[in-house]
Coordinates of C-alpha atoms in Angstrom, one line a residue:
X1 CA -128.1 180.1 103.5
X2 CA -130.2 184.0 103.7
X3 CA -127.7 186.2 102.5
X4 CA -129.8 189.0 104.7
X5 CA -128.9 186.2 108.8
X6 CA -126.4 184.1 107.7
X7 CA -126.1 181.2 109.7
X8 CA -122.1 180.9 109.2
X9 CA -120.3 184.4 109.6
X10 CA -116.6 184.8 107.8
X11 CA -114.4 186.1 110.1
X12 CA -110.3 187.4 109.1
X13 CA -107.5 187.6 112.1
X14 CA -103.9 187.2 111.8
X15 CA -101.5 184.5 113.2
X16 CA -100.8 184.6 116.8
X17 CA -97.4 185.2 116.1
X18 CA -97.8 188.2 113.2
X19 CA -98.6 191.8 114.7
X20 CA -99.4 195.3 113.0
X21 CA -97.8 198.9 113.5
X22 CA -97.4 202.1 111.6
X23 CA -94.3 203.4 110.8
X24 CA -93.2 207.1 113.0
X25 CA -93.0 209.7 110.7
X26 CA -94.7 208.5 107.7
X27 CA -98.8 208.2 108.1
X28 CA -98.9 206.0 105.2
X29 CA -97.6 203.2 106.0
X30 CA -97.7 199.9 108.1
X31 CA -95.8 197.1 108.9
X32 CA -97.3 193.4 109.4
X33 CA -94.8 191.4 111.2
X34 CA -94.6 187.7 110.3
X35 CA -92.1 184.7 111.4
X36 CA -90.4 184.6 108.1
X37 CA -90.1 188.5 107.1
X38 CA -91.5 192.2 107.9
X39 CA -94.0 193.1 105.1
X40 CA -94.5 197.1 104.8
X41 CA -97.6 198.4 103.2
X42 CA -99.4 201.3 102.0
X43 CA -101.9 201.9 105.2
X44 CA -103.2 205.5 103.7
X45 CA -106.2 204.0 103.6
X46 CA -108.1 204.0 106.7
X47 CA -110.3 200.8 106.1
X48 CA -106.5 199.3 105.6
X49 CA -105.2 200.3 109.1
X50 CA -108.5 199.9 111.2
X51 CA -108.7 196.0 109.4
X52 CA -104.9 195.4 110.2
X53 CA -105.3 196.3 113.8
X54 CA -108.1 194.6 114.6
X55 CA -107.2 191.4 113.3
X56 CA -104.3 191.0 115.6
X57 CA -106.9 191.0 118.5
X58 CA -108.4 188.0 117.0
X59 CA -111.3 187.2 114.6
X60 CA -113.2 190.1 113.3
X61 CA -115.6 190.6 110.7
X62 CA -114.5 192.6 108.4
X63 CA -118.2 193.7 107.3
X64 CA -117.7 195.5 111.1
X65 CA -115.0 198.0 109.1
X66 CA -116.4 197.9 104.9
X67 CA -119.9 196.8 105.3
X68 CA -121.1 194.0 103.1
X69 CA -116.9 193.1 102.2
X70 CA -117.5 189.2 102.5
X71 CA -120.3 189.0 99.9
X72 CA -118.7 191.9 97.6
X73 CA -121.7 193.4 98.1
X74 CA -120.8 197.5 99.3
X75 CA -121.8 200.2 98.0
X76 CA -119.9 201.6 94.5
X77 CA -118.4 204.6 96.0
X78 CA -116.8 202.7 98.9
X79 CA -115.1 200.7 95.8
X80 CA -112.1 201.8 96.1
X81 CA -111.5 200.8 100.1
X82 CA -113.0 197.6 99.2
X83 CA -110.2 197.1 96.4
X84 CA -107.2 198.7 98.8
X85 CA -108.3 195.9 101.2
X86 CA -108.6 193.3 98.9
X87 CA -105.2 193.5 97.5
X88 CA -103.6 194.4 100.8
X89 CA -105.6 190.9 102.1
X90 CA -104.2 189.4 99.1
X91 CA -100.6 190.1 100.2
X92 CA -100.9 189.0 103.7
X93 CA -102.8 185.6 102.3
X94 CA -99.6 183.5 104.0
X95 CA -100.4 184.9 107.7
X96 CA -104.4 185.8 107.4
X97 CA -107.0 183.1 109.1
X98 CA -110.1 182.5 108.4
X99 CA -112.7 181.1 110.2
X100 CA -116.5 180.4 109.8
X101 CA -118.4 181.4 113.2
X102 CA -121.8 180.1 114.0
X103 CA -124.5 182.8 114.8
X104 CA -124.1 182.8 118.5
X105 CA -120.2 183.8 118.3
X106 CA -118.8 180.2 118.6
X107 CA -115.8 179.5 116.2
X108 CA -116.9 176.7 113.9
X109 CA -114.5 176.0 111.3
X110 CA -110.4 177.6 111.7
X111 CA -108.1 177.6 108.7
X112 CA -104.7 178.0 109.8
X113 CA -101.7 179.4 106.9
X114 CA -98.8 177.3 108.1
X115 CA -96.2 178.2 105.7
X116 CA -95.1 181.1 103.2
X117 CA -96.6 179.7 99.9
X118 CA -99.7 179.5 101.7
X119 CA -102.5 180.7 99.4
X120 CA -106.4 180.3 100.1
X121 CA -108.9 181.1 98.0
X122 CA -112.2 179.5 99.0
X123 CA -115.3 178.6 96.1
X124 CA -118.7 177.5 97.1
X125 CA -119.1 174.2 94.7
X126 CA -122.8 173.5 93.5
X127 CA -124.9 170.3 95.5
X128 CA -124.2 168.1 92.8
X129 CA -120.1 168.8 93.2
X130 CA -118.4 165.6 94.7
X131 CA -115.7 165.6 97.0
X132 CA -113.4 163.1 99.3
X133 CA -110.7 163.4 101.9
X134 CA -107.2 163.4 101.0
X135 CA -105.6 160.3 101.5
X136 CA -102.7 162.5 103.3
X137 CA -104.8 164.1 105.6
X138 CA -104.2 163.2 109.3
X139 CA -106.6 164.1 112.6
X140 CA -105.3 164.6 115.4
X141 CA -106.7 165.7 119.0
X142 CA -106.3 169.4 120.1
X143 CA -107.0 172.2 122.8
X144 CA -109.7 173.8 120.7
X145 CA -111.1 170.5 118.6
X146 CA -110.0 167.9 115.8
X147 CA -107.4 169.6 114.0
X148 CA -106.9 168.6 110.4
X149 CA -103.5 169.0 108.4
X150 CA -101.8 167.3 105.6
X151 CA -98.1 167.3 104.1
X152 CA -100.1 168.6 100.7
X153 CA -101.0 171.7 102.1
X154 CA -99.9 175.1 103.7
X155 CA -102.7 174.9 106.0
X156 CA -104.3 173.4 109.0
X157 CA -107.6 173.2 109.9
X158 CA -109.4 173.4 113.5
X159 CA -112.8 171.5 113.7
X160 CA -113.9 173.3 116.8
X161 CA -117.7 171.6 116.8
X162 CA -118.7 168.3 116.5
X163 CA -120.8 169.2 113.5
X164 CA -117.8 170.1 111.9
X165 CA -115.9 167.2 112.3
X166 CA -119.5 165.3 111.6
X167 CA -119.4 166.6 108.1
X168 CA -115.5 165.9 107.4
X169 CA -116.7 162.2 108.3
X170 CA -118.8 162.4 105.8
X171 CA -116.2 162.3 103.0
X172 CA -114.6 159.4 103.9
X173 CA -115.6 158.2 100.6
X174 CA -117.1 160.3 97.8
X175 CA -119.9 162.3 98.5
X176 CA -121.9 165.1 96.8
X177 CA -122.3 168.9 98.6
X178 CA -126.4 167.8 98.9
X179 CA -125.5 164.2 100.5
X180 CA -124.2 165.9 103.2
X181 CA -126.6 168.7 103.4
X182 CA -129.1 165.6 103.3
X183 CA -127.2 163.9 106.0
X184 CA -126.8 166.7 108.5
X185 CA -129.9 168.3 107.9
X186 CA -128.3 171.6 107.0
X187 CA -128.9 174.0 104.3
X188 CA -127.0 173.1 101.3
X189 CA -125.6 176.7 101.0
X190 CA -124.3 176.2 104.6
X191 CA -122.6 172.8 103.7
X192 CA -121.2 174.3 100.3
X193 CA -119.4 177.2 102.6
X194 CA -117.6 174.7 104.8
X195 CA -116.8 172.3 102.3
X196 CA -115.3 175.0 99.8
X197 CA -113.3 176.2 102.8
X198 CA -111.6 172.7 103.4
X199 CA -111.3 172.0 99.7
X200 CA -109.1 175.6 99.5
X201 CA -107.6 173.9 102.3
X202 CA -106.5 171.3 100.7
X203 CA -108.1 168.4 103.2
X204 CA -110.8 167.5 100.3
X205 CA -110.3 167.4 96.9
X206 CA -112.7 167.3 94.2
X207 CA -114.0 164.3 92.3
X208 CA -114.3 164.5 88.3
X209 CA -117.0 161.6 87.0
X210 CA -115.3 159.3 85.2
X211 CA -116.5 158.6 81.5
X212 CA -115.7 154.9 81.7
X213 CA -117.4 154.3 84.8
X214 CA -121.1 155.7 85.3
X215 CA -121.1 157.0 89.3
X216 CA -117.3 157.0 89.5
X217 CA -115.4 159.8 90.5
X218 CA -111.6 160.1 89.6
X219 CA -109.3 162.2 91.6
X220 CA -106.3 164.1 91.0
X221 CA -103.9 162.6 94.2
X222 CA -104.7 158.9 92.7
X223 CA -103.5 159.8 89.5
X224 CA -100.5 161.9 90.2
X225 CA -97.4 159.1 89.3
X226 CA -95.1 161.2 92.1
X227 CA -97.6 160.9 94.9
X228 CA -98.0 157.3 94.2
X229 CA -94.7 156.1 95.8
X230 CA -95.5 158.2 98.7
X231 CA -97.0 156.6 101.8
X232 CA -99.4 159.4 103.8
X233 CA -96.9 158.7 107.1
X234 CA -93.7 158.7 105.0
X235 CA -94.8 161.7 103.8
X236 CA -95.6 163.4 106.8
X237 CA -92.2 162.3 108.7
X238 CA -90.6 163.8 105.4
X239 CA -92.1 167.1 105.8
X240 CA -92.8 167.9 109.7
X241 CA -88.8 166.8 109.8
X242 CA -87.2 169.6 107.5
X243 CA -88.4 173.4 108.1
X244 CA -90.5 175.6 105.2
X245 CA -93.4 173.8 104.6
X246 CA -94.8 173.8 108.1
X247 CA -94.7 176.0 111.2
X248 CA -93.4 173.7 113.9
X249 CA -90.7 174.4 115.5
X250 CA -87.8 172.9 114.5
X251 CA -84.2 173.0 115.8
X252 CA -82.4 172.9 119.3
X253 CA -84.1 173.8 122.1
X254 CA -83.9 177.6 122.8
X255 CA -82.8 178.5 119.3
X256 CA -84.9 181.5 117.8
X257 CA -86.4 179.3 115.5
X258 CA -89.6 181.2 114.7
X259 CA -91.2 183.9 117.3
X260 CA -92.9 182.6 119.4
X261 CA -90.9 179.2 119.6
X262 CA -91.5 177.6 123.2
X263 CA -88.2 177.7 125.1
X264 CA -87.2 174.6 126.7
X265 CA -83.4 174.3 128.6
X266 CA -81.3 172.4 127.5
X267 CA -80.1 169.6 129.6
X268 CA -79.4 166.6 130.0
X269 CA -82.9 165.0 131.7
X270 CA -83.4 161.3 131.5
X271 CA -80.2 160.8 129.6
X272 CA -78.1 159.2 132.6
X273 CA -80.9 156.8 133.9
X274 CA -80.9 154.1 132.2
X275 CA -84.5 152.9 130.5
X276 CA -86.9 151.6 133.2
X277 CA -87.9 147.4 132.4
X278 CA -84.6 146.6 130.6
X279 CA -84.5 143.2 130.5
X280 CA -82.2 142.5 133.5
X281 CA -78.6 140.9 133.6
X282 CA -77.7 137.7 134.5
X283 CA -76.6 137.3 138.0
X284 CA -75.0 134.0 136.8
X285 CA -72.9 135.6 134.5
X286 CA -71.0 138.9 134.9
X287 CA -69.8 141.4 132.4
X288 CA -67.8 140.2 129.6
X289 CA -64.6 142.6 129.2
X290 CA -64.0 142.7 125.1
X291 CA -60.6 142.9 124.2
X292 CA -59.4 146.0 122.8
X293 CA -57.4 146.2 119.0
X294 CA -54.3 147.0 118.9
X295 CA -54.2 150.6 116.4
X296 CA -53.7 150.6 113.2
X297 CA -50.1 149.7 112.1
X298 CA -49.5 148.4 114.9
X299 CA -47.8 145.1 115.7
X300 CA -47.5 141.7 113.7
X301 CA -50.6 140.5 112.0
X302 CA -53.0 141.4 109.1
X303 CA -52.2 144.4 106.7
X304 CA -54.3 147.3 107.4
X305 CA -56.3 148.0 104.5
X306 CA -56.5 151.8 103.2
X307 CA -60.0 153.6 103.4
X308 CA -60.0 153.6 99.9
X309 CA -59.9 149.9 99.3
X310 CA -62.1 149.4 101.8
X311 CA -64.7 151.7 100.5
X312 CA -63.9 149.8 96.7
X313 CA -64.6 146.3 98.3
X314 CA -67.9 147.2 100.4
X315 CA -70.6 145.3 99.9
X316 CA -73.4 143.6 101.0
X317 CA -72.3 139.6 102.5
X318 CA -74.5 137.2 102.9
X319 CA -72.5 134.3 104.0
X320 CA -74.5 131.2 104.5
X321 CA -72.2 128.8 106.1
X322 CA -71.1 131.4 108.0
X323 CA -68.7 130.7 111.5
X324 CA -69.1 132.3 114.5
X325 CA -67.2 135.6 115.7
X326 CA -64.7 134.9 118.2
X327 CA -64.2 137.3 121.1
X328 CA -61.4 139.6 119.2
X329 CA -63.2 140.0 116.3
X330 CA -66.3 141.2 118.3
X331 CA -64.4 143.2 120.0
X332 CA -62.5 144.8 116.9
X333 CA -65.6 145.7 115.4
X334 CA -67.3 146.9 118.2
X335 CA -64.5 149.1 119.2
X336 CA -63.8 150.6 116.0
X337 CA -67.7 151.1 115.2
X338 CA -68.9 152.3 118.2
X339 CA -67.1 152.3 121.4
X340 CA -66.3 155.9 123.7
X341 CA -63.2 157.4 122.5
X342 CA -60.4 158.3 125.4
X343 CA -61.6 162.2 124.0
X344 CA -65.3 161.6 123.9
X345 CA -67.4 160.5 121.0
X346 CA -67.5 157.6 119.0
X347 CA -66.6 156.8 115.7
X348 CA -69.7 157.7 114.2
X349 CA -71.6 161.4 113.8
X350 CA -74.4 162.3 116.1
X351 CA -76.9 165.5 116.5
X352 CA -75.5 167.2 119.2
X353 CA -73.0 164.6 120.0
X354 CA -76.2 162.7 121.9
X355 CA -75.4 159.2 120.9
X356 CA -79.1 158.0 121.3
X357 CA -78.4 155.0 120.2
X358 CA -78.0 151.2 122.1
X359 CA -76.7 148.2 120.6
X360 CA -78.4 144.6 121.7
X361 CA -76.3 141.4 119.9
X362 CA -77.9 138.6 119.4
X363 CA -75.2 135.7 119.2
X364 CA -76.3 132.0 117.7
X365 CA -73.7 130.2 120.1
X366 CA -71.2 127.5 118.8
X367 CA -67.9 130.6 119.4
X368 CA -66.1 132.2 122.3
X369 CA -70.2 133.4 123.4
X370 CA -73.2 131.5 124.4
X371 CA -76.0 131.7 122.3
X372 CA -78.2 134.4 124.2
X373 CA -78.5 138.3 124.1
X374 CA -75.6 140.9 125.3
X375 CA -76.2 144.5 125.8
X376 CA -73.1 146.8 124.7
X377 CA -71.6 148.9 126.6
X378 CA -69.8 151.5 124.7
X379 CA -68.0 153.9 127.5
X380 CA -66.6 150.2 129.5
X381 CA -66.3 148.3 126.1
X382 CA -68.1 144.9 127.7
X383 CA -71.0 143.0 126.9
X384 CA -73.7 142.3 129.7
X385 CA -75.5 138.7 129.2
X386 CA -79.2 139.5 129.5
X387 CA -81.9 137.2 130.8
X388 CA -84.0 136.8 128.1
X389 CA -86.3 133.6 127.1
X390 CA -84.6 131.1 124.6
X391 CA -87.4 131.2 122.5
X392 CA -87.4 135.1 122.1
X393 CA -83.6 134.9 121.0
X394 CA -84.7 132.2 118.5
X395 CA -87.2 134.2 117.1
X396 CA -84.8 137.5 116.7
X397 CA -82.0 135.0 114.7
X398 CA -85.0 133.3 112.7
X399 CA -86.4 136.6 111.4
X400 CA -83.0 138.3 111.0
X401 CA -82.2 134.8 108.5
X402 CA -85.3 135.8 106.7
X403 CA -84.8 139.4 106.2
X404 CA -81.1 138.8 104.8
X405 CA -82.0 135.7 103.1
X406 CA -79.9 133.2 104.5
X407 CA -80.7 129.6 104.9
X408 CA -79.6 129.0 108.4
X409 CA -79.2 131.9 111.4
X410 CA -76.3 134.5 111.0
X411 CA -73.6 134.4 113.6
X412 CA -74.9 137.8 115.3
X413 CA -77.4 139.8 114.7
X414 CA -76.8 143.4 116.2
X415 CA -80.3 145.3 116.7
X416 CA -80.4 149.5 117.2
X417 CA -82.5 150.8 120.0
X418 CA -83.0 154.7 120.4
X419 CA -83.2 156.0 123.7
X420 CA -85.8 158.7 122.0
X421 CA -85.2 161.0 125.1
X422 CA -82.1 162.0 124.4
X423 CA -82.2 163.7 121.5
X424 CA -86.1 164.6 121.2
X425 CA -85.2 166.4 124.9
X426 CA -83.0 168.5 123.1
X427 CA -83.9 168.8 119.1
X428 CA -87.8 169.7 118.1
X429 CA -89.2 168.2 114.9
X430 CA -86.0 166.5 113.8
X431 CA -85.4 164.1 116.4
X432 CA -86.1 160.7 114.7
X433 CA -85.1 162.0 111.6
X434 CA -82.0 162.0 113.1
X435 CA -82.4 158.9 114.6
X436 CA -82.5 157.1 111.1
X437 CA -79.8 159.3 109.5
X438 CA -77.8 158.2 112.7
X439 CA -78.6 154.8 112.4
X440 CA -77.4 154.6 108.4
X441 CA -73.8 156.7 109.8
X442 CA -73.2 153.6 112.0
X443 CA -74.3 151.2 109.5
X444 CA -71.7 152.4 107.1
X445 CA -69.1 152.5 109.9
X446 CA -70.1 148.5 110.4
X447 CA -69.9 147.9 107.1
X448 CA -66.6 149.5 106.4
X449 CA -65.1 148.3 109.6
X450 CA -66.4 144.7 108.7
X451 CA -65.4 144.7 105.5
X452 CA -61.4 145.8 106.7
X453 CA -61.4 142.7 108.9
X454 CA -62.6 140.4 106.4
X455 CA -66.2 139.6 107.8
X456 CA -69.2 139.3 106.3
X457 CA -71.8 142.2 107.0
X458 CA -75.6 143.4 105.8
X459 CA -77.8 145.8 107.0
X460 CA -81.6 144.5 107.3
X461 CA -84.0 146.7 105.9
X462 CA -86.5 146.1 108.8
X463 CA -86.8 144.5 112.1
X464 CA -89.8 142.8 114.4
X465 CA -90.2 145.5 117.1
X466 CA -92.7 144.0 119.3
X467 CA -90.3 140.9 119.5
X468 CA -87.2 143.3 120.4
X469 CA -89.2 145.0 122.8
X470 CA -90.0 141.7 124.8
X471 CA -86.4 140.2 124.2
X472 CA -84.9 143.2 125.2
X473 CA -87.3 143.8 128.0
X474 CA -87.8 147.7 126.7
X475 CA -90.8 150.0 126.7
X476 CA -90.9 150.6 123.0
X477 CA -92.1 154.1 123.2
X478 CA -88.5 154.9 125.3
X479 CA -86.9 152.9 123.5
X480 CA -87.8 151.6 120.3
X481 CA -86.2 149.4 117.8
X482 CA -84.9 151.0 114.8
X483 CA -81.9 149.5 112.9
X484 CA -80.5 145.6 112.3
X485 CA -77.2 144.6 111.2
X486 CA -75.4 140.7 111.0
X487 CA -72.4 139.8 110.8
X488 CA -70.3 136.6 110.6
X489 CA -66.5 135.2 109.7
X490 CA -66.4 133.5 106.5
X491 CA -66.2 129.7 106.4
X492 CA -62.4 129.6 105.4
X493 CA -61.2 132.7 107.0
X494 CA -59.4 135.9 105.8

């Protein structure tokens, strides 16, 4: 690249949602506004102020206010501006952008800070320096171009020009500075600028040649034992689902989570319809009124158990010769689990008291039930027969055997749907989060209601969702699957 017409121009602006002002009645300083804190700074410097207030406007060179400051190259008795900026810069590194501009104006290259420990600090690495794409890194379609983020980083960075997003292709495997040059036919200076922008971002990372291996590169994120367990998407749903190390919003709708935060009211749209294409109920049978236990202490029967036996004997059951449920003990355990209380609620917690969640049984026949599929109704405490192919209700019991590792197919399987609407209308960034930490409260309420009765439960680590989505005759994306549980009475009873 000519130092004298560079073909890539740095350019500095602050986040959208940071802003710049002096303080009235003292001339010397400033204040940056930021959506974590207020940062006050000495502004006496008038290279300082002019910088600070033109980078809230958007992208500026700051060559436009210190001549020759991106190339360190001013004059020695501006040196002392150059260094009140530079450390001033280096305190605002969390909320500064950067972006590489083509000649004619147009943005080329964005990186975003997205968090406080955000630090960047760019190099240009030599042609012969290899690098690769993180295997966390995710692309993703946006206003301005392909935006590039990882849960690695504190940053996120806009591709705004196909050329860009040409040469992050290029590291799909390891590939030297001067491949790339090669390959793009651009100037290897050029190509060094952007890559040691995305390697500062943390979307590449550098190879180191391996001495057992002639041609081999080895890389950092392979070798790192705690990153091994992670999967890139487990990862991601980990971070984007817990604020500080992003800048999503996160939290109920209309909550000052961060200025800036879109506003969305909160109500209650979509919740009361149910989900369009549910597999439809059988006109040849109606509704199936459960019965309703008696409470606790009540009556002649079966001594109630206390919570903390029932917490003592808990475990996983994997009855194989299990019987069928009859009618009471279904509706026992559904009542106590999960059915509306008289004062609203169920029996297990839920973000913002939403209750997202649907429950589909799956019953093998040869009881009080035919062998079919029942939807649950919580608020009328019935079961509604659904009209579902035999050989989609075969499938759900055969893979539901499988998963708990039982010979033969459990009594009832009970499969988790989430009506996603109602919570994600409500709840940014943490809505399926919730989902599964919902899931696992009413899991543990099957368990420990099963286990009081004397049945035999197990949670299933994983379910078939394509085949719940046809049984159940759901649009996944409404309503997708995302817990299993079976249960069934012990050969000899309790």
């Amino acid at each position: 690249m000519n130092a004298a017409a560079p073909s890539l121009m740095p350019l500095w602006s602050l986040r959208e949602d940071c802003g710049f002002r002096s303080v009235p009645g003292d001339p010397g300083a400033g204040v940056v506004s930021t959506p974590w804190e207020e940062i006050r700074l000495d502004a006496r410097n008038p290279a300082v102020g002019r910088a600070l207030e033109r980078m809230t406007y958007g992208p500026v060179s700051l060559d436009n206010v210190l001549p020759g400051f991106s190339e360190g190259t001013g004059p020695a008795e501006e040196r002392p501006q150059y260094d009140a900026l530079d450390a001033v810069l280096g305190r605002l590194q969390h909320v500064v952008v950067r972006t590489l501009a083509l000649a004619g104006g147009t943005d080329h290259v964005t990186v975003v800070p997205i968090a406080r420990r955000a630090r960047f600090t760019p190099r240009r690495p030599d042609a012969h320096a290899v690098h690769r794409l993180s295997r966390f890194v995710t692309l993703t379609a946006g206003p301005e171009g392909w935006i590039a983020e990882s849960p690695l980083t504190a940053h996120r960075v806009v591709l705004h020009t196909p050329q860009a997003g040409w040469l992050v292709s290029c590291y799909a495997r390891p590939t030297a500075v001067g491949e790339v040059s090669r390959l793009l036919g651009l100037p290897v200076a050029e190509t060094s600028l952007v890559v040691g922008y995305l390697e500062a971002a943390g979307m590449l990372v550098p190879g180191t040649p391996r001495a057992d291996a002639p041609d081999t590169y080895s890389f950092a994120e392979d070798e790192d034992t705690v990153l091994a367990s992670w999967s890139p998407r487990e990862l991601l749903v980990h971070q984007r689902s817990r604020p500080g190390a992003h800048d999503e919003p996160v939290g109920e709708y209309g909550d000052p989570v961060r200025p800036g935060g879109p506003a969305r009211p909160r109500d209650n749209d979509g919740i009361a319809v149910a989900p369009a294409g549910r597999a439809p109920v059988s006109a040849a049978a109606p509704a199936i009124p459960l019965p309703v236990p008696l409470p606790a202490g009540a009556g002649a029967g079966r001594r109630e158990p206390a919570l903390s036996e029932v917490l003592a004997a808990r475990r996983s059951e994997r009855p194989d010769d299990g019987r069928p449920l009859s009618l009471d003990q279904l509706g026992e355990l559904l009542h106590r689990s999960a059915a509306e209380r008289p004062a609203g609620g169920r029996p297990y917690p839920s973000l913002g008291a939403r209750y997202p969640l649907e429950l589909y049984l799956t019953v093998s026949g040869g009881g009080d039930l035919k062998r079919g599929i029942y939807h649950y109704d919580p608020h009328g405490h019935r079961l509604s027969p659904l009209e579902t192919a035999p050989d989609l209700v075969d499938e759900l019991l055969a893979e539901a055997a499988g998963n708990a590792g039982l010979s033969q197919e459990p009594s009832v399987l009970i499969s988790m749907t989430a009506r996603y609407r109602r919570t994600a209308g409500a709840y940014r960034g943490t809505a399926y989060s919730a989902l599964l930490k919902e899931v696992g409260a009413l899991q543990q309420t099957l368990y420990l209601v099963a286990t009081a009765m004397g049945l035999g439960p197990c949670a299933l680590a994983f379910g078939d969702t394509e085949t719940a989505a046809r049984a159940f005759g759901l649009d996944w994306r409404a309503e997708p699957g995302v817990g299993e549980f079976v249960v069934s009475a012990f050969p000899g009873g309790v």
